[in-house]
Amino acid sequence: MRKPSFSDILSKYTPLQATEHFLWARKEDYTMNYTQKNGTLVLTDISSFSLDEILECGQSFRWTAIESSPYPLSYEGIAHGKKLQISQEGTTLYFHDTTKDDFEKVWKTYFDLERDYSAIKTLFRTDDTLSKAIAHAPGIRVLQQEPWEALCSFIFSQNNNIKRISGLVQRFCQQFGEEVRDGEYSFPTPERIASLTVEDLAPVRAGFRAKYIIHAAQCVASGKVSLSLPYTLPLPEAKEHLMQIKGVGPKVSDCVLLFGFHRLECFPTDVWIQRVMSTFYPKGLPTEILPYAGLAQQYLFHYARLNPELVKE
DNA sequence: CTCCAGGGAGCTA
DNA sequence: TAGCTCCATGGA
């Protein structure tokens, strides 16, 4: 029997019920076909996926575009201690010099390839504002980064801009990470950073954020803050748990939960999202959106940034 | 020169 | 609880 599409589900249930069906169903029959040519792993028919939107939207700060690539979109970066060059042409993805094992264990999850974003967008389009927002960046996905990296990245992010955050993270890795390959460094471990002083961190030029990074490392290294519990704790408790760290407030905590622990129900609220909410959702987001509020946040954030005249101050 | 950048700590009332 | 200032750095 054919599995019902999300639209079928939506026609029979309330949106919230449909979302729950969808959440339950997503692992059922979503298969991926890939081939390998000369060490390059090729993945076809990937929809709702745009490398530039995913890697430059301010959720990760370690990917750089390769301008000289023959592909329309090409990036290189390191995640989970592994270096990757990835390219995209239309709905085809190219993972260069990638083994099947690395793809299955790291990249398939990192790029959230098992989730059916098209189905989620069908649900989101029942809302008028989200429908417009999606049109501005339909290829956004939420990466599954490492919690510790996300924690540091978003401590660096406070009162800062994306370009400078990228610079801070890059210098942080060069100074204190392990060299994976010539000129490429892994993300520094909490243990390494925990033993440093703010003077040691001076080359990173993180300013007042240096002391927060060290405190975060000490909390993690000592076990005071767990990087496992937030995967499963109820959201408010997970948020409070991370906010034990100096420099981690409500916004940073939400970002770490969303981008590091892949808690997709988490909804980081900054000034832009505040404007979106007061303009379009004075009574809050529609209930059926809430299980994926974090993804909705990504669409809405970029919608507001690209169209500042549409939202109230 | 001033202003601001995907905030948060520390203080005040 | 809400409101305020300061916090390093660097680009516009």
Coordinates of C-alpha atoms (C1' of nucleotides) in Angstrom, one line a residue:
Chain A
M1 CA 0.0 0.0 0.0
R2 CA 1.3 3.4 -0.9
K3 CA 2.3 5.5 2.0
P4 CA 0.1 8.6 2.3
S5 CA 1.7 11.9 1.4
F6 CA 1.9 14.7 3.8
S7 CA -0.9 16.4 2.0
D8 CA -3.1 13.3 2.5
I9 CA -2.3 13.4 6.2
L10 CA -3.1 17.1 6.3
S11 CA -6.5 16.5 4.7
K12 CA -7.5 14.1 7.4
Y13 CA -6.1 15.6 10.5
T14 CA -5.6 18.9 12.2
P15 CA -2.2 20.4 11.3
L16 CA -0.8 19.5 14.8
Q17 CA -1.9 15.9 14.4
A18 CA -0.5 15.9 10.9
T19 CA 2.8 17.2 12.2
E20 CA 2.9 14.4 14.7
H21 CA 2.1 11.8 12.0
F22 CA 4.9 13.3 10.0
L23 CA 7.4 13.2 12.8
W24 CA 6.6 9.6 13.4
A25 CA 6.6 8.7 9.8
R26 CA 9.8 10.5 8.6
K27 CA 12.1 7.5 9.2
E28 CA 9.8 5.1 7.5
D29 CA 10.6 5.1 3.8
Y30 CA 13.0 8.0 3.1
T31 CA 15.8 6.3 1.1
M32 CA 18.8 7.8 -0.6
N33 CA 20.5 6.6 -3.7
Y34 CA 24.1 7.5 -4.2
T35 CA 26.9 6.4 -6.5
Q36 CA 30.6 6.7 -6.3
K37 CA 32.9 7.9 -9.1
N38 CA 36.7 8.3 -8.5
G39 CA 36.2 8.8 -4.8
T40 CA 33.4 11.4 -5.2
L41 CA 30.2 10.3 -3.7
V42 CA 27.3 11.6 -5.8
L43 CA 23.8 12.1 -4.4
T44 CA 20.9 12.8 -6.8
D45 CA 17.4 14.2 -6.5
I46 CA 18.0 16.2 -3.3
S47 CA 15.3 18.8 -3.1
S48 CA 15.0 21.7 -0.6
F49 CA 18.7 21.9 -0.3
S50 CA 20.9 24.9 -1.2
L51 CA 24.5 24.9 -0.1
D52 CA 24.9 28.6 0.0
E53 CA 21.7 29.2 2.0
I54 CA 22.6 26.4 4.4
L55 CA 26.3 27.3 5.0
E56 CA 26.1 31.1 4.9
C57 CA 23.0 31.7 6.9
G58 CA 24.8 32.2 10.2
Q59 CA 24.2 28.8 11.8
S60 CA 27.8 27.5 11.1
F61 CA 30.9 29.6 10.7
R62 CA 33.5 27.2 9.4
W63 CA 32.6 26.8 5.7
T64 CA 34.3 28.8 2.9
A65 CA 33.2 29.0 -0.7
I66 CA 35.6 27.7 -3.3
E67 CA 35.4 30.2 -6.1
S68 CA 37.6 28.3 -8.6
S69 CA 35.4 25.2 -8.5
P70 CA 33.8 24.1 -11.8
Y71 CA 30.6 23.5 -9.9
P72 CA 28.0 26.3 -9.4
L73 CA 28.3 25.9 -5.6
S74 CA 31.3 24.5 -3.8
Y75 CA 32.4 24.7 -0.2
E76 CA 35.1 23.3 2.0
G77 CA 35.1 22.9 5.8
I78 CA 35.7 20.6 8.7
A79 CA 33.1 19.0 11.0
H80 CA 33.5 16.2 13.4
G81 CA 37.2 16.3 12.8
K82 CA 36.8 15.5 9.1
K83 CA 37.6 17.7 6.2
L84 CA 35.1 17.9 3.4
Q85 CA 34.8 19.5 0.0
I86 CA 31.2 19.5 -1.1
S87 CA 29.6 20.8 -4.3
Q88 CA 26.1 21.2 -5.7
E89 CA 24.7 21.5 -9.2
G90 CA 20.9 21.6 -9.2
T91 CA 19.6 18.7 -7.1
T92 CA 22.8 16.8 -7.3
L93 CA 25.3 16.8 -4.4
Y94 CA 29.0 15.9 -4.7
F95 CA 31.0 14.8 -1.7
H96 CA 34.6 14.9 -2.9
D97 CA 37.1 12.3 -1.6
T98 CA 34.5 10.8 0.7
T99 CA 34.1 7.2 1.7
K100 CA 30.8 5.6 2.1
D101 CA 31.6 5.1 5.7
D102 CA 32.2 8.8 6.4
F103 CA 29.1 9.7 4.5
E104 CA 26.9 7.3 6.5
K105 CA 28.5 8.2 9.9
V106 CA 29.0 11.9 9.5
W107 CA 27.7 13.8 6.5
K108 CA 24.3 12.2 6.1
T109 CA 23.4 13.3 9.6
Y110 CA 25.3 16.6 9.6
F111 CA 23.4 17.9 6.5
D112 CA 20.1 16.5 7.9
L113 CA 19.6 14.6 4.7
E114 CA 17.2 12.1 6.1
R115 CA 14.6 14.7 6.9
D116 CA 11.9 15.4 4.4
Y117 CA 12.0 19.2 4.2
S118 CA 9.6 19.4 1.3
A119 CA 6.9 17.9 3.6
I120 CA 7.7 20.3 6.4
K121 CA 7.4 23.2 4.0
T122 CA 4.0 21.9 2.8
L123 CA 2.9 22.2 6.4
F124 CA 4.5 25.7 6.8
R125 CA 2.8 27.0 3.7
T126 CA -0.5 26.7 5.5
D127 CA 0.6 29.9 7.1
D128 CA 0.7 33.0 4.8
T129 CA 3.8 34.7 6.3
L130 CA 5.8 31.6 6.3
S131 CA 4.8 30.9 2.8
K132 CA 6.3 34.1 1.7
A133 CA 9.4 33.7 3.9
I134 CA 10.1 30.2 2.5
A135 CA 10.2 31.7 -1.0
H136 CA 13.2 33.8 -0.1
A137 CA 15.4 30.8 1.0
P138 CA 13.7 27.6 0.1
G139 CA 16.9 25.6 0.4
I140 CA 17.7 26.2 4.1
R141 CA 18.3 23.3 6.4
V142 CA 19.3 23.0 10.0
L143 CA 22.7 21.4 10.3
Q144 CA 23.5 18.9 13.1
Q145 CA 26.7 20.4 14.4
E146 CA 28.7 19.3 17.4
P147 CA 27.3 20.8 20.6
W148 CA 30.7 22.1 21.8
E149 CA 31.4 23.8 18.5
A150 CA 27.9 25.3 18.5
L151 CA 28.4 26.5 22.1
C152 CA 31.6 28.3 21.3
S153 CA 30.4 29.7 18.0
F154 CA 27.3 31.3 19.6
I155 CA 29.2 32.6 22.6
F156 CA 31.4 34.3 20.0
S157 CA 28.3 35.5 18.2
Q158 CA 27.0 37.8 21.0
N159 CA 26.9 41.5 20.0
N160 CA 28.8 40.6 16.8
N161 CA 28.3 40.1 13.1
I162 CA 28.6 36.9 11.0
K163 CA 31.8 37.9 9.2
R164 CA 33.7 38.7 12.4
I165 CA 32.3 35.5 14.1
S166 CA 33.8 33.5 11.3
G167 CA 37.1 35.1 11.8
L168 CA 37.1 34.5 15.5
V169 CA 36.2 30.8 15.1
Q170 CA 38.9 30.4 12.4
R171 CA 41.6 31.9 14.6
F172 CA 40.4 29.9 17.6
C173 CA 40.8 26.7 15.6
Q174 CA 44.2 27.7 14.2
Q175 CA 45.6 28.6 17.6
F176 CA 44.3 25.7 19.6
G177 CA 43.0 23.0 17.3
E178 CA 44.9 20.0 15.9
E179 CA 46.1 20.2 12.3
V180 CA 43.9 17.8 10.3
R181 CA 45.7 18.5 7.1
D182 CA 48.0 21.2 5.9
G183 CA 46.5 24.5 7.1
E184 CA 43.3 22.9 8.2
Y185 CA 42.5 22.6 11.9
S186 CA 40.0 20.7 14.0
F187 CA 37.9 22.4 16.6
P188 CA 39.8 22.8 19.9
T189 CA 38.7 20.5 22.7
P190 CA 37.1 21.7 25.9
E191 CA 40.0 20.2 27.9
R192 CA 42.5 22.2 26.0
I193 CA 40.7 25.5 26.4
A194 CA 39.9 24.9 30.1
S195 CA 43.6 25.2 31.0
L196 CA 44.0 28.5 29.2
T197 CA 43.9 32.1 30.4
V198 CA 42.3 35.1 28.8
E199 CA 45.8 36.2 27.8
D200 CA 46.4 33.0 26.0
L201 CA 43.2 33.7 24.0
A202 CA 44.4 37.2 23.0
P203 CA 45.4 36.1 19.4
V204 CA 41.8 35.2 18.8
R205 CA 40.8 38.8 19.4
A206 CA 37.5 37.7 21.0
G207 CA 37.4 40.7 23.3
F208 CA 35.2 40.4 26.3
R209 CA 34.0 37.0 25.1
A210 CA 37.3 35.3 25.9
K211 CA 36.5 34.8 29.6
Y212 CA 33.1 33.3 28.6
I213 CA 34.8 30.7 26.3
I214 CA 37.2 29.7 29.1
H215 CA 34.4 29.4 31.6
A216 CA 32.4 27.3 29.1
A217 CA 35.3 25.0 28.6
Q218 CA 35.8 24.6 32.4
C219 CA 32.1 23.8 32.9
V220 CA 32.2 21.1 30.2
A221 CA 35.6 19.7 31.2
S222 CA 34.6 19.4 34.8
G223 CA 31.3 17.8 33.9
K224 CA 29.3 20.6 35.5
V225 CA 27.7 21.2 32.2
S226 CA 26.7 18.1 30.2
L227 CA 26.8 18.0 26.4
S228 CA 24.6 14.9 26.4
L229 CA 21.7 15.8 28.7
P230 CA 20.4 18.6 26.5
Y231 CA 19.6 16.1 23.8
T232 CA 16.8 14.7 25.9
L233 CA 16.0 17.1 28.8
P234 CA 12.7 19.0 28.5
L235 CA 13.4 22.2 26.6
P236 CA 13.2 24.6 29.6
E237 CA 15.5 22.5 31.6
A238 CA 18.0 22.0 28.8
K239 CA 18.0 25.8 28.3
E240 CA 18.6 26.4 32.0
H241 CA 21.4 23.8 32.0
L242 CA 23.3 25.6 29.4
M243 CA 22.7 29.0 30.9
Q244 CA 24.8 28.0 33.9
I245 CA 27.7 29.1 31.7
K246 CA 28.6 32.8 31.9
G247 CA 28.0 34.5 28.6
V248 CA 25.2 32.1 27.7
G249 CA 21.8 33.8 28.0
P250 CA 18.4 32.9 26.5
K251 CA 19.4 33.6 22.9
V252 CA 22.7 31.8 22.8
S253 CA 21.3 28.9 24.7
D254 CA 18.5 28.5 22.2
C255 CA 20.9 28.7 19.3
V256 CA 23.1 26.0 20.8
L257 CA 20.1 23.8 21.4
L258 CA 18.8 24.3 17.9
F259 CA 22.1 24.1 15.9
G260 CA 24.2 21.9 18.2
F261 CA 21.6 19.5 19.8
H262 CA 19.2 19.7 16.8
R263 CA 16.2 20.5 19.1
L264 CA 14.1 21.7 16.2
E265 CA 11.3 22.9 18.5
C266 CA 13.6 25.5 19.8
F267 CA 13.0 29.1 18.7
P268 CA 15.9 31.6 19.2
T269 CA 14.5 35.1 19.5
D270 CA 16.7 38.0 18.6
V271 CA 15.8 41.6 17.6
W272 CA 14.8 40.5 14.1
I273 CA 12.6 37.7 15.3
Q274 CA 11.0 40.0 17.8
R275 CA 10.0 42.3 15.0
V276 CA 8.6 39.4 13.0
M277 CA 6.6 38.2 16.0
S278 CA 5.1 41.6 16.8
T279 CA 4.3 42.3 13.1
F280 CA 2.9 39.0 12.0
Y281 CA 2.3 36.8 15.1
P282 CA 1.1 39.0 18.0
K283 CA -0.6 35.9 19.4
G284 CA 2.4 33.6 18.8
L285 CA 3.2 31.1 16.1
P286 CA 0.4 28.7 14.9
T287 CA 0.3 25.7 17.1
E288 CA 1.0 23.3 14.2
I289 CA 4.3 25.0 13.5
L290 CA 5.7 24.6 17.0
P291 CA 7.3 21.1 16.6
Y292 CA 9.5 22.7 13.9
A293 CA 9.7 26.3 15.2
G294 CA 13.5 26.3 14.8
L295 CA 13.3 25.8 11.1
A296 CA 10.5 28.4 10.9
Q297 CA 12.8 30.7 12.7
Q298 CA 15.4 30.3 10.0
Y299 CA 13.0 31.2 7.2
L300 CA 11.5 34.1 9.1
F301 CA 14.9 35.5 10.2
H302 CA 16.1 35.8 6.6
Y303 CA 12.8 37.1 5.4
A304 CA 13.0 39.9 7.9
R305 CA 16.7 40.6 7.1
L306 CA 16.1 40.8 3.4
N307 CA 12.9 42.9 3.8
P308 CA 13.4 45.1 6.8
E309 CA 10.7 47.5 5.6
L310 CA 8.1 44.8 6.2
V311 CA 8.6 44.5 9.9
K312 CA 7.9 46.9 12.7
E313 CA 10.8 48.3 14.7
Chain B
dC1 C1' 34.4 60.8 13.7
dT2 C1' 30.1 57.8 15.1
dC3 C1' 27.3 53.8 14.8
dC4 C1' 26.4 49.1 15.0
dA5 C1' 26.8 43.9 15.0
dG6 C1' 21.7 37.4 15.3
dG7 C1' 23.5 39.5 23.7
dG8 C1' 24.5 39.2 28.3
dA9 C1' 26.2 40.6 32.9
dG10 C1' 25.6 43.5 36.5
dC11 C1' 23.4 47.1 38.3
dT12 C1' 19.3 50.0 39.7
dA13 C1' 14.3 51.1 41.0
Chain C
dT1 C1' 10.4 41.9 36.3
dA2 C1' 12.0 45.9 33.4
dG3 C1' 15.3 49.2 32.1
dC4 C1' 19.9 50.8 31.7
dT5 C1' 25.1 50.7 30.6
dC6 C1' 29.1 48.7 29.5
dC7 C1' 31.6 45.3 27.3
dA8 C1' 36.3 44.4 22.7
dT9 C1' 36.7 44.6 18.0
dG10 C1' 36.4 46.0 13.4
dG11 C1' 33.8 47.3 9.3
dA12 C1' 30.6 50.8 7.3

